[in-house]
Coordinates of C-alpha atoms in Angstrom, one line a residue:
Chain A
M1 CA 9.2 -33.1 11.8
A2 CA 9.4 -30.0 9.7
Q3 CA 12.7 -29.1 8.1
R4 CA 14.4 -25.9 9.2
L5 CA 14.8 -23.2 6.6
E6 CA 18.0 -21.8 8.0
G7 CA 18.7 -18.1 7.6
K8 CA 22.4 -18.3 7.9
Q9 CA 23.1 -19.7 4.4
V10 CA 20.8 -17.1 2.9
A11 CA 22.5 -14.2 4.8
E12 CA 25.9 -15.5 3.6
A13 CA 24.8 -15.8 0.0
I14 CA 23.5 -12.2 0.1
T15 CA 26.6 -11.0 1.9
Q16 CA 28.8 -12.6 -0.8
R17 CA 26.8 -10.8 -3.6
V18 CA 27.0 -7.5 -1.7
R19 CA 30.7 -7.9 -1.2
E20 CA 31.2 -8.3 -4.9
K21 CA 29.1 -5.2 -5.6
S22 CA 30.9 -3.2 -2.9
E23 CA 34.3 -4.2 -4.4
A24 CA 33.2 -3.1 -7.9
L25 CA 31.9 0.2 -6.5
R26 CA 35.2 0.8 -4.5
K27 CA 37.2 0.3 -7.7
R28 CA 35.2 3.2 -9.2
G29 CA 35.9 5.3 -6.2
V30 CA 32.6 4.8 -4.3
V31 CA 32.7 3.5 -0.7
P32 CA 29.2 2.2 0.0
T33 CA 28.4 3.7 3.4
L34 CA 25.6 3.2 5.9
A35 CA 24.7 5.8 8.6
I36 CA 23.4 4.4 11.8
V37 CA 21.4 6.9 13.9
R38 CA 20.7 5.8 17.5
A39 CA 19.3 7.8 20.5
G40 CA 19.9 6.2 23.8
E41 CA 21.1 2.6 24.6
N42 CA 18.2 0.3 24.2
P43 CA 19.6 -3.2 24.6
S44 CA 17.8 -4.6 21.5
D45 CA 19.1 -1.7 19.4
L46 CA 22.7 -2.3 20.7
S47 CA 22.4 -6.0 19.9
Y48 CA 21.1 -5.3 16.3
E49 CA 23.8 -2.7 15.9
R50 CA 26.5 -5.2 16.8
G51 CA 25.1 -7.6 14.3
A52 CA 24.9 -4.9 11.6
M53 CA 28.5 -3.8 12.2
K54 CA 29.8 -7.3 11.8
R55 CA 27.7 -7.9 8.7
A56 CA 28.8 -4.6 7.2
E57 CA 32.5 -5.6 7.6
K58 CA 31.9 -8.9 5.8
A59 CA 29.9 -7.2 3.1
G60 CA 32.5 -4.4 2.5
I61 CA 30.1 -1.7 3.7
E62 CA 31.4 1.3 5.7
V63 CA 29.4 2.3 8.7
K64 CA 29.2 5.8 10.3
R65 CA 27.5 5.9 13.6
F66 CA 25.6 9.0 14.8
L67 CA 24.9 8.4 18.5
F68 CA 22.8 10.7 20.7
E69 CA 21.7 10.7 24.4
E70 CA 18.2 9.6 25.0
T71 CA 17.4 13.2 25.8
V72 CA 18.3 14.4 22.3
S73 CA 16.1 17.2 21.0
Q74 CA 14.1 16.8 17.8
E75 CA 15.9 19.8 16.3
T76 CA 19.3 18.1 16.8
L77 CA 18.1 14.8 15.3
L78 CA 16.4 16.5 12.3
A79 CA 19.6 18.6 11.7
E80 CA 21.7 15.4 11.7
I81 CA 19.3 13.7 9.2
D82 CA 19.5 16.8 7.0
K83 CA 23.3 16.5 7.0
I84 CA 23.0 12.8 6.1
N85 CA 20.6 13.6 3.3
R86 CA 23.2 16.1 1.9
D87 CA 26.2 14.0 2.4
D88 CA 27.1 12.3 -0.9
G89 CA 29.4 10.0 1.0
I90 CA 26.5 8.4 2.8
H91 CA 24.2 6.2 0.8
G92 CA 21.8 4.8 3.3
A93 CA 20.6 5.4 6.8
L94 CA 19.2 3.1 9.6
I95 CA 17.4 5.1 12.3
F96 CA 16.6 3.1 15.4
R97 CA 13.0 3.3 16.4
P98 CA 11.0 3.6 18.5
L99 CA 12.6 7.0 19.1
P100 CA 12.6 8.6 22.6
Q101 CA 9.2 10.1 23.6
Q102 CA 10.1 13.7 22.9
I103 CA 10.7 12.9 19.3
D104 CA 7.9 13.1 16.6
D105 CA 8.4 9.8 14.7
G106 CA 6.5 11.0 11.7
A107 CA 8.7 14.1 11.4
V108 CA 11.8 12.0 11.5
R109 CA 10.5 9.6 8.9
A110 CA 9.4 12.5 6.6
A111 CA 12.9 14.1 6.9
L112 CA 14.9 11.2 5.5
L113 CA 15.3 11.1 1.7
P114 CA 13.6 7.9 0.3
R115 CA 16.6 7.2 -1.8
K116 CA 18.7 6.9 1.4
D117 CA 15.9 5.0 3.2
V118 CA 17.5 1.6 3.1
D119 CA 15.4 0.4 6.1
G120 CA 12.1 1.3 4.4
I121 CA 10.5 3.6 6.9
T122 CA 9.5 6.7 4.8
E123 CA 6.1 7.2 3.2
G124 CA 8.0 7.3 -0.1
S125 CA 9.4 3.8 0.4
L126 CA 6.1 2.5 1.5
A127 CA 4.3 4.1 -1.5
G128 CA 6.9 2.5 -3.7
I129 CA 6.1 -0.9 -2.3
F130 CA 2.3 -0.3 -2.6
T131 CA 2.4 1.0 -6.2
G132 CA 5.3 -1.1 -7.5
S133 CA 7.0 2.1 -8.7
G134 CA 10.4 0.9 -7.5
N135 CA 11.0 4.1 -5.5
G136 CA 12.6 3.7 -2.1
F137 CA 13.4 0.4 -0.3
A138 CA 11.5 -2.3 1.4
P139 CA 11.5 -2.7 5.2
C140 CA 14.4 -5.2 5.7
T141 CA 12.4 -7.9 7.4
A142 CA 9.8 -7.9 4.6
R143 CA 12.6 -8.3 2.0
A144 CA 14.3 -10.9 4.2
C145 CA 11.2 -13.1 3.8
M146 CA 11.3 -12.7 0.0
E147 CA 15.1 -13.5 0.0
I148 CA 14.6 -16.7 2.0
L149 CA 11.9 -17.9 -0.4
D150 CA 14.1 -17.0 -3.3
H151 CA 17.2 -18.7 -1.9
Y152 CA 15.3 -22.0 -1.3
K153 CA 13.7 -21.7 -4.7
I154 CA 10.1 -21.6 -3.3
Q155 CA 7.9 -20.0 -5.9
L156 CA 5.2 -17.5 -5.1
R157 CA 3.4 -17.4 -8.4
G158 CA -0.1 -18.8 -8.1
K159 CA 0.4 -19.8 -4.5
R160 CA -1.9 -19.1 -1.6
V161 CA -0.1 -16.9 1.0
A162 CA -1.5 -16.1 4.5
V163 CA 0.0 -13.2 6.3
L164 CA -0.6 -12.9 10.1
G165 CA -0.3 -9.3 11.0
R166 CA -0.8 -6.0 9.2
S167 CA 2.0 -3.7 10.5
L168 CA 3.8 -1.3 8.2
V169 CA 7.1 -2.9 9.2
I170 CA 6.2 -6.4 7.9
G171 CA 2.6 -7.5 7.4
K172 CA 1.5 -4.9 4.8
P173 CA 4.7 -4.6 2.9
V174 CA 5.3 -8.4 2.7
S175 CA 1.8 -8.8 1.5
M176 CA 2.4 -6.4 -1.4
M177 CA 5.7 -8.0 -2.2
A178 CA 4.1 -11.4 -2.4
L179 CA 1.3 -10.0 -4.5
A180 CA 3.8 -8.5 -6.8
K181 CA 5.2 -12.0 -7.3
N182 CA 1.8 -13.2 -8.3
A183 CA 0.8 -14.9 -5.0
T184 CA -2.8 -14.8 -3.8
V185 CA -2.5 -13.1 -0.5
T186 CA -4.8 -13.1 2.6
I187 CA -4.0 -10.6 5.4
C188 CA -5.2 -11.8 8.8
H189 CA -5.0 -9.9 12.1
S190 CA -6.4 -9.6 15.6
R191 CA -10.0 -9.1 14.3
T192 CA -10.0 -12.1 12.0
G193 CA -11.2 -14.5 14.7
D194 CA -9.4 -17.6 15.8
E195 CA -11.4 -20.2 13.7
A196 CA -11.2 -18.2 10.5
M197 CA -7.5 -17.6 11.0
R198 CA -6.8 -21.3 11.5
N199 CA -8.8 -22.2 8.3
I200 CA -7.1 -19.5 6.2
C201 CA -3.6 -20.5 7.5
R202 CA -4.3 -24.2 6.8
E203 CA -5.4 -23.4 3.3
S204 CA -2.3 -21.4 2.5
D205 CA 0.8 -22.8 0.8
I206 CA 3.0 -20.3 2.5
L207 CA 2.3 -18.8 5.9
I208 CA 4.1 -15.7 7.1
A209 CA 3.6 -15.3 10.8
A210 CA 4.2 -11.8 12.1
A211 CA 1.6 -11.5 14.8
G212 CA 4.1 -11.0 17.7
Q213 CA 2.5 -13.8 19.8
A214 CA 4.8 -16.4 21.2
G215 CA 4.1 -19.8 19.9
M216 CA 0.5 -19.0 18.6
V217 CA 0.9 -21.0 15.4
D218 CA 0.3 -24.6 16.4
E219 CA -1.1 -27.8 14.7
G220 CA -4.4 -26.0 14.1
Y221 CA -2.7 -23.6 11.6
V222 CA -0.7 -26.0 9.5
R223 CA -0.9 -28.7 7.0
E224 CA 1.5 -31.1 5.4
G225 CA 4.1 -29.7 3.1
Q226 CA 3.4 -26.0 4.0
V227 CA 6.2 -23.4 4.1
I228 CA 6.1 -21.2 7.3
L229 CA 8.2 -18.1 7.7
D230 CA 8.3 -17.1 11.3
V231 CA 8.9 -13.4 11.7
G232 CA 7.9 -13.2 15.4
I233 CA 10.6 -12.2 17.9
N234 CA 9.2 -12.9 21.3
V235 CA 10.4 -14.0 24.7
D236 CA 8.8 -17.1 26.1
E237 CA 7.8 -17.8 29.8
E238 CA 11.3 -19.1 30.5
G239 CA 12.9 -15.9 29.1
R240 CA 14.1 -17.5 25.9
L241 CA 13.9 -16.0 22.4
C242 CA 11.1 -17.6 20.4
G243 CA 8.9 -17.0 17.4
D244 CA 5.2 -16.9 16.6
V245 CA 5.4 -20.6 15.6
D246 CA 5.5 -23.5 18.1
F247 CA 8.1 -25.5 16.1
E248 CA 7.2 -28.8 17.7
R249 CA 3.4 -28.6 17.4
A250 CA 3.5 -27.1 13.9
G251 CA 5.8 -30.0 12.9
A252 CA 3.4 -31.2 10.2
A253 CA 4.5 -28.3 8.0
G254 CA 7.2 -29.1 5.5
Y255 CA 9.5 -26.2 6.2
I256 CA 9.8 -23.6 9.0
T257 CA 12.3 -20.8 9.5
P258 CA 13.6 -21.2 13.1
V259 CA 13.8 -18.4 15.7
P260 CA 16.5 -17.6 16.3
G261 CA 18.4 -18.3 13.1
G262 CA 15.7 -17.7 10.5
I263 CA 14.4 -14.4 9.2
G264 CA 16.2 -12.4 11.8
A265 CA 19.5 -13.7 10.6
V266 CA 18.9 -12.4 7.1
T267 CA 17.7 -8.8 7.9
T268 CA 21.2 -7.2 8.5
A269 CA 22.4 -8.8 5.2
V270 CA 19.4 -7.2 3.5
L271 CA 20.3 -3.9 5.1
M272 CA 23.7 -4.1 3.5
Q273 CA 22.3 -5.2 0.2
Q274 CA 20.0 -2.2 0.1
T275 CA 22.9 0.1 1.1
A276 CA 25.0 -1.2 -1.8
E277 CA 22.0 -0.8 -4.1
A278 CA 21.5 2.8 -2.9
A279 CA 25.2 3.5 -3.5
E280 CA 24.9 2.0 -7.0
M281 CA 21.8 4.1 -7.8
A282 CA 23.5 7.2 -6.6
R283 CA 26.4 6.5 -8.9
T284 CA 24.1 5.8 -11.8
A285 CA 22.3 9.1 -11.2
K286 CA 25.6 11.0 -11.1
A287 CA 26.7 9.3 -14.3
A288 CA 23.4 10.2 -15.9
A289 CA 24.0 13.8 -14.8
G290 CA 27.5 13.7 -16.4
L291 CA 29.2 14.2 -13.0
V292 CA 31.2 10.9 -13.2
E293 CA 32.1 8.5 -16.0
Chain B
M1 CA -33.0 -13.7 -6.7
A2 CA -30.4 -11.3 -5.1
Q3 CA -31.5 -7.9 -4.0
R4 CA -30.1 -4.9 -5.8
L5 CA -27.9 -2.6 -3.8
E6 CA -28.8 0.6 -5.6
G7 CA -26.2 3.3 -6.0
K8 CA -28.6 6.1 -6.6
Q9 CA -29.8 6.5 -3.0
V10 CA -26.2 6.4 -1.8
A11 CA -25.2 9.1 -4.2
E12 CA -28.1 11.2 -3.2
A13 CA -27.4 10.9 0.5
I14 CA -23.7 11.8 -0.1
T15 CA -24.7 14.7 -2.3
Q16 CA -27.0 16.0 0.4
R17 CA -24.2 15.9 3.0
V18 CA -21.8 17.6 0.6
R19 CA -24.4 20.3 -0.2
E20 CA -24.7 21.1 3.5
K21 CA -20.9 21.3 3.8
S22 CA -20.6 23.5 0.7
E23 CA -23.2 25.9 2.0
A24 CA -21.4 26.2 5.3
L25 CA -18.2 26.8 3.5
R26 CA -19.8 29.4 1.2
K27 CA -21.1 31.3 4.2
R28 CA -17.5 31.6 5.3
G29 CA -16.4 32.9 1.9
V30 CA -15.1 29.6 0.5
V31 CA -16.6 28.3 -2.8
P32 CA -15.5 24.7 -3.0
T33 CA -14.1 24.3 -6.5
L34 CA -13.1 21.3 -8.6
A35 CA -10.8 21.6 -11.6
I36 CA -11.4 19.2 -14.4
V37 CA -8.4 18.7 -16.7
R38 CA -9.1 17.0 -20.0
A39 CA -7.0 16.4 -23.1
G40 CA -8.9 15.4 -26.2
E41 CA -12.5 14.2 -26.4
N42 CA -12.6 10.6 -25.4
P43 CA -16.4 9.7 -25.3
S44 CA -16.1 8.0 -21.9
D45 CA -14.4 11.0 -20.5
L46 CA -17.1 13.3 -21.9
S47 CA -19.8 11.1 -20.4
Y48 CA -18.1 11.0 -17.0
E49 CA -17.6 14.8 -17.2
R50 CA -21.3 15.4 -17.9
G51 CA -22.2 13.3 -14.9
A52 CA -19.7 15.1 -12.7
M53 CA -21.0 18.6 -13.8
K54 CA -24.5 17.6 -12.9
R55 CA -23.5 16.1 -9.6
A56 CA -21.4 19.2 -8.8
E57 CA -24.3 21.5 -9.4
K58 CA -26.5 19.4 -7.0
A59 CA -23.7 19.3 -4.4
G60 CA -22.9 23.1 -4.5
I61 CA -19.5 22.5 -6.0
E62 CA -18.1 24.9 -8.6
V63 CA -16.3 23.3 -11.6
K64 CA -13.6 25.0 -13.6
R65 CA -12.7 23.1 -16.8
F66 CA -9.2 23.2 -18.4
L67 CA -9.6 21.6 -21.8
F68 CA -6.8 20.9 -24.2
E69 CA -6.4 19.4 -27.7
E70 CA -5.3 15.8 -27.8
T71 CA -2.0 17.1 -29.2
V72 CA -1.2 19.2 -26.0
S73 CA 2.4 19.2 -25.0
Q74 CA 3.6 17.8 -21.6
E75 CA 5.0 21.3 -20.8
T76 CA 1.6 23.0 -21.3
L77 CA -0.2 20.4 -19.2
L78 CA 2.4 20.5 -16.4
A79 CA 2.2 24.3 -16.4
E80 CA -1.6 24.1 -16.0
I81 CA -1.2 21.7 -13.1
D82 CA 1.3 24.0 -11.5
K83 CA -1.2 26.9 -11.8
I84 CA -3.9 24.7 -10.2
N85 CA -1.6 23.8 -7.4
R86 CA -1.0 27.5 -6.6
D87 CA -4.5 28.7 -7.1
D88 CA -6.1 29.0 -3.6
G89 CA -9.5 29.1 -5.3
I90 CA -9.2 25.5 -6.6
H91 CA -9.5 22.8 -4.0
G92 CA -9.3 19.6 -6.0
A93 CA -8.5 18.4 -9.5
L94 CA -9.7 15.6 -11.6
I95 CA -7.3 14.8 -14.5
F96 CA -8.7 12.4 -17.1
R97 CA -6.5 9.5 -17.8
P98 CA -5.2 7.7 -19.8
L99 CA -3.5 10.8 -21.1
P100 CA -2.5 11.2 -24.7
Q101 CA 0.6 9.1 -25.7
Q102 CA 3.0 12.1 -25.8
I103 CA 2.4 12.7 -22.1
D104 CA 4.3 11.0 -19.3
D105 CA 1.6 9.8 -16.9
G106 CA 4.0 9.5 -14.0
A107 CA 5.2 13.1 -14.4
V108 CA 1.6 14.4 -14.4
R109 CA 0.7 12.4 -11.3
A110 CA 3.8 13.6 -9.5
A111 CA 3.0 17.2 -10.4
L112 CA -0.3 17.4 -8.6
L113 CA -0.3 18.3 -4.9
P114 CA -1.7 15.4 -2.8
R115 CA -3.9 17.8 -0.9
K116 CA -5.7 18.7 -4.2
D117 CA -5.7 15.1 -5.4
V118 CA -9.4 14.4 -4.9
D119 CA -9.3 11.5 -7.4
G120 CA -6.5 9.6 -5.6
I121 CA -3.9 9.3 -8.4
T122 CA -0.7 10.6 -6.7
E123 CA 1.9 8.5 -4.9
G124 CA 1.1 10.7 -1.9
S125 CA -2.5 9.7 -1.8
L126 CA -1.8 6.0 -2.4
A127 CA 0.9 6.1 0.4
G128 CA -1.8 7.6 2.6
I129 CA -4.1 4.7 1.9
F130 CA -1.4 2.1 2.4
T131 CA -0.1 3.6 5.7
G132 CA -3.3 4.9 7.0
S133 CA -1.7 8.3 7.6
G134 CA -4.8 10.2 6.3
N135 CA -2.7 12.1 3.7
G136 CA -4.3 12.6 0.3
F137 CA -7.6 11.1 -1.0
A138 CA -8.7 7.6 -2.0
P139 CA -9.5 6.8 -5.7
C140 CA -13.2 7.6 -6.0
T141 CA -14.3 4.1 -7.0
A142 CA -12.6 2.5 -4.0
R143 CA -14.2 5.0 -1.6
A144 CA -17.6 4.5 -3.4
C145 CA -17.4 0.8 -2.4
M146 CA -16.9 1.8 1.2
E147 CA -19.7 4.4 1.0
I148 CA -22.2 1.8 -0.4
L149 CA -21.4 -0.7 2.4
D150 CA -21.7 2.1 5.0
H151 CA -25.0 3.4 3.6
Y152 CA -26.6 -0.1 3.7
K153 CA -25.1 -0.7 7.2
I154 CA -23.0 -3.6 6.0
Q155 CA -20.2 -4.1 8.6
L156 CA -16.7 -5.0 7.6
R157 CA -15.2 -5.8 11.0
G158 CA -14.2 -9.4 11.2
K159 CA -15.7 -10.2 7.8
R160 CA -14.0 -12.1 5.0
V161 CA -13.6 -9.9 2.0
A162 CA -12.4 -11.2 -1.4
V163 CA -11.2 -8.6 -3.9
L164 CA -10.9 -9.6 -7.6
G165 CA -8.2 -7.4 -9.2
R166 CA -5.1 -5.7 -7.9
S167 CA -5.0 -2.3 -9.8
L168 CA -4.0 0.9 -8.2
V169 CA -7.4 2.4 -9.1
I170 CA -9.5 -0.1 -7.2
G171 CA -8.2 -3.5 -6.2
K172 CA -5.2 -2.5 -4.0
P173 CA -6.7 0.6 -2.4
V174 CA -10.1 -1.0 -1.7
S175 CA -8.2 -3.9 -0.1
M176 CA -6.4 -1.5 2.2
M177 CA -9.6 0.4 3.1
A178 CA -11.4 -2.8 3.9
L179 CA -8.4 -3.9 6.0
A180 CA -8.5 -0.6 7.9
K181 CA -12.1 -1.4 8.8
N182 CA -10.9 -4.7 10.3
A183 CA -12.0 -7.0 7.5
T184 CA -9.8 -10.1 6.6
V185 CA -8.9 -9.5 3.0
T186 CA -7.8 -11.8 0.2
I187 CA -6.6 -10.2 -3.0
C188 CA -7.1 -12.4 -6.1
H189 CA -6.0 -11.8 -9.6
S190 CA -5.3 -13.4 -13.0
R191 CA -2.6 -15.7 -11.6
T192 CA -4.8 -17.0 -8.8
G193 CA -6.3 -19.8 -10.9
D194 CA -9.9 -20.4 -11.6
E195 CA -10.7 -23.0 -8.9
A196 CA -8.9 -21.3 -6.1
M197 CA -10.6 -18.0 -7.1
R198 CA -14.0 -19.6 -6.9
N199 CA -13.3 -21.2 -3.6
I200 CA -12.0 -17.9 -2.1
C201 CA -15.0 -16.0 -3.4
R202 CA -17.5 -18.5 -2.1
E203 CA -15.8 -18.3 1.3
S204 CA -16.0 -14.6 1.5
D205 CA -18.8 -12.6 3.1
I206 CA -18.2 -9.7 0.8
L207 CA -17.0 -10.0 -2.8
I208 CA -15.6 -6.9 -4.6
A209 CA -15.4 -7.8 -8.3
A210 CA -13.0 -5.5 -10.1
A211 CA -11.5 -7.9 -12.7
G212 CA -12.8 -6.1 -15.8
Q213 CA -14.3 -9.3 -17.3
A214 CA -17.9 -9.2 -18.4
G215 CA -20.1 -11.6 -16.4
M216 CA -17.2 -13.7 -15.0
V217 CA -18.8 -14.0 -11.5
D218 CA -21.4 -16.7 -11.8
E219 CA -23.0 -19.3 -9.5
G220 CA -19.5 -20.9 -8.9
Y221 CA -18.3 -17.8 -7.1
V222 CA -21.2 -17.1 -4.8
R223 CA -23.1 -18.4 -1.8
E224 CA -26.3 -17.5 0.0
G225 CA -26.5 -14.2 1.7
Q226 CA -23.3 -12.9 0.3
V227 CA -22.8 -9.2 -0.5
I228 CA -21.3 -8.5 -4.0
L229 CA -20.0 -5.1 -5.1
D230 CA -19.6 -5.2 -8.9
V231 CA -17.0 -2.6 -9.9
G232 CA -16.7 -3.9 -13.5
I233 CA -17.6 -1.6 -16.4
N234 CA -17.6 -3.7 -19.5
V235 CA -19.5 -4.0 -22.7
D236 CA -21.2 -7.3 -23.5
E237 CA -21.5 -9.1 -26.8
E238 CA -24.7 -7.2 -27.6
G239 CA -23.0 -3.9 -26.9
R240 CA -24.7 -3.2 -23.6
L241 CA -23.0 -1.9 -20.5
C242 CA -22.4 -4.8 -18.0
G243 CA -20.4 -5.6 -14.9
D244 CA -18.1 -8.4 -13.8
V245 CA -21.1 -10.2 -12.3
D246 CA -23.7 -12.2 -14.1
F247 CA -26.6 -10.9 -12.1
E248 CA -28.9 -13.8 -13.0
R249 CA -26.4 -16.7 -12.4
A250 CA -25.0 -15.1 -9.2
G251 CA -28.6 -14.8 -7.9
A252 CA -27.9 -17.0 -4.9
A253 CA -26.1 -14.0 -3.3
G254 CA -28.0 -11.8 -0.9
Y255 CA -27.2 -8.4 -2.4
I256 CA -25.5 -7.3 -5.6
T257 CA -24.8 -3.8 -6.8
P258 CA -26.2 -3.5 -10.4
V259 CA -24.3 -2.3 -13.4
P260 CA -25.3 0.3 -14.4
G261 CA -26.8 2.0 -11.3
G262 CA -24.4 0.6 -8.6
I263 CA -20.9 1.7 -7.8
G264 CA -20.6 3.8 -10.9
A265 CA -23.5 5.9 -9.8
V266 CA -21.7 6.8 -6.6
T267 CA -18.2 7.8 -7.8
T268 CA -19.1 11.4 -8.9
A269 CA -20.8 12.0 -5.6
V270 CA -17.5 10.8 -3.9
L271 CA -15.5 13.1 -6.1
M272 CA -17.6 16.0 -4.9
Q273 CA -17.4 14.8 -1.3
Q274 CA -13.6 14.7 -1.5
T275 CA -13.5 18.2 -3.1
A276 CA -15.6 19.6 -0.3
E277 CA -13.3 17.9 2.2
A278 CA -10.2 19.3 0.4
A279 CA -11.8 22.8 0.6
E280 CA -12.5 22.3 4.3
M281 CA -9.0 21.2 5.0
A282 CA -7.5 24.1 3.1
R283 CA -9.6 26.4 5.2
T284 CA -8.6 24.7 8.4
A285 CA -4.9 25.0 7.4
K286 CA -5.4 28.7 6.7
A287 CA -7.1 29.2 10.0
A288 CA -4.3 27.4 11.8
A289 CA -1.8 29.7 10.0
G290 CA -3.8 32.7 11.2
L291 CA -4.8 33.7 7.7
V292 CA -8.6 33.5 8.3
E293 CA -10.8 33.4 11.3

């Protein structure tokens, strides 16, 4: 049976590092602060928000919530983002999406400053990941994958990585991040075809499953010793949370991140990490401009 | 022996389409115009420029050249780009790079408006390719690959594509463009390792070689019927222009673009195509703003 790559320890290690960074910042008068923008009361948003609030407390990050009715106008939402952009006391923003129907998602994403985009949703952040310029931030789930590999000392250099899925939230950015670490990356998707996909996955050293299909990764996708990161968050026939990987049938693999308790457990820690980094960069920029010591 | 996928016919077909578009624009009072910005007299820049001028004439595109000494200051260059940005009579700009040492390449790229970036060098254009937003333009060589496949009716959907090289000029953008056409893409590079690279290339239906290593693609990389796009422009031991593919040894492949006469022959046609598209978009934007009919 494959070993579980637990997310909890990774999240705790990150949180500890963020806490130290937050304390250092607070000593210099900076309280690293995250804005959470939510319209409506989607249960999965509420659940993520609760997790984020708890994680923020542990990490020494302040949270300011900006809550709106589901019927909020685009004008109101854009005005709030503009205020967040201008507010020196806010270093990063998480905007829950999908937004209500009446809101233009592209306009909202374009409105947020990349340097406050700690959830990696702006074109600026995505360009930074694509070009390696270091501008903006990665989508938290993509960086969570990198953090898990890093924590468990799994090298990417020269390794074959198969990524299932090509979304902007995970598939494409995680591919570019693995490439930047010198992995050889293959991006598979719905048009790849079942047989080709199985072959590619079996040939890979590391498989990142982000297809959003409950239990699709079975014995046909894996080989001995392989590392599998399961990014899927699905609900199975019995109403239970499950990933893209059938943990039992994919048991030949060496290591698998469980769902729940794997990647998902690390994302809020990454959100705090990126908020602290944004606060640090804002302070460095101010210092460079001679505004603080 | 593999068949040659000639670039010339592709370039001519594109040029013909651009010419029609240019004529239609001219009838409406718009002269599609490309700015060429060059500092110094690098022989390869001069050679590309001559080709571009000829292609522009055939395509009905006007060219305005902005030529500087190699010692030009960053201030002067940025001021010129600012003028190009503001000039409604210029629709696209080609800036020869690498720029002289005293110039900050990133600052120059950031200065150009993505909607005039017909050579695909800005973060905005690259973000557009990564996210599929349609903003900006592709690097001409990457789009030339797509145009050649399209011209010869080589489908990408569901095909395995191996890309050798991960630069921002060709490897990364062409990977994203092939992915957008539903190919399954593997990006290989210097850290992939020789054996893995050969296996990946042999498994691919389409191989895009952009490693910049004279004749590296030999019989070990190819299989029967494969399509190979050779993007390499190298000089061999005898001082002759050659690609990344050893045409004779890779002869088992079905189709190979020759060097010279393949991809390179198509890039200036793509440059004109993107200039005409930029002119068309500028006109559409003006019409939407009620400034023209």
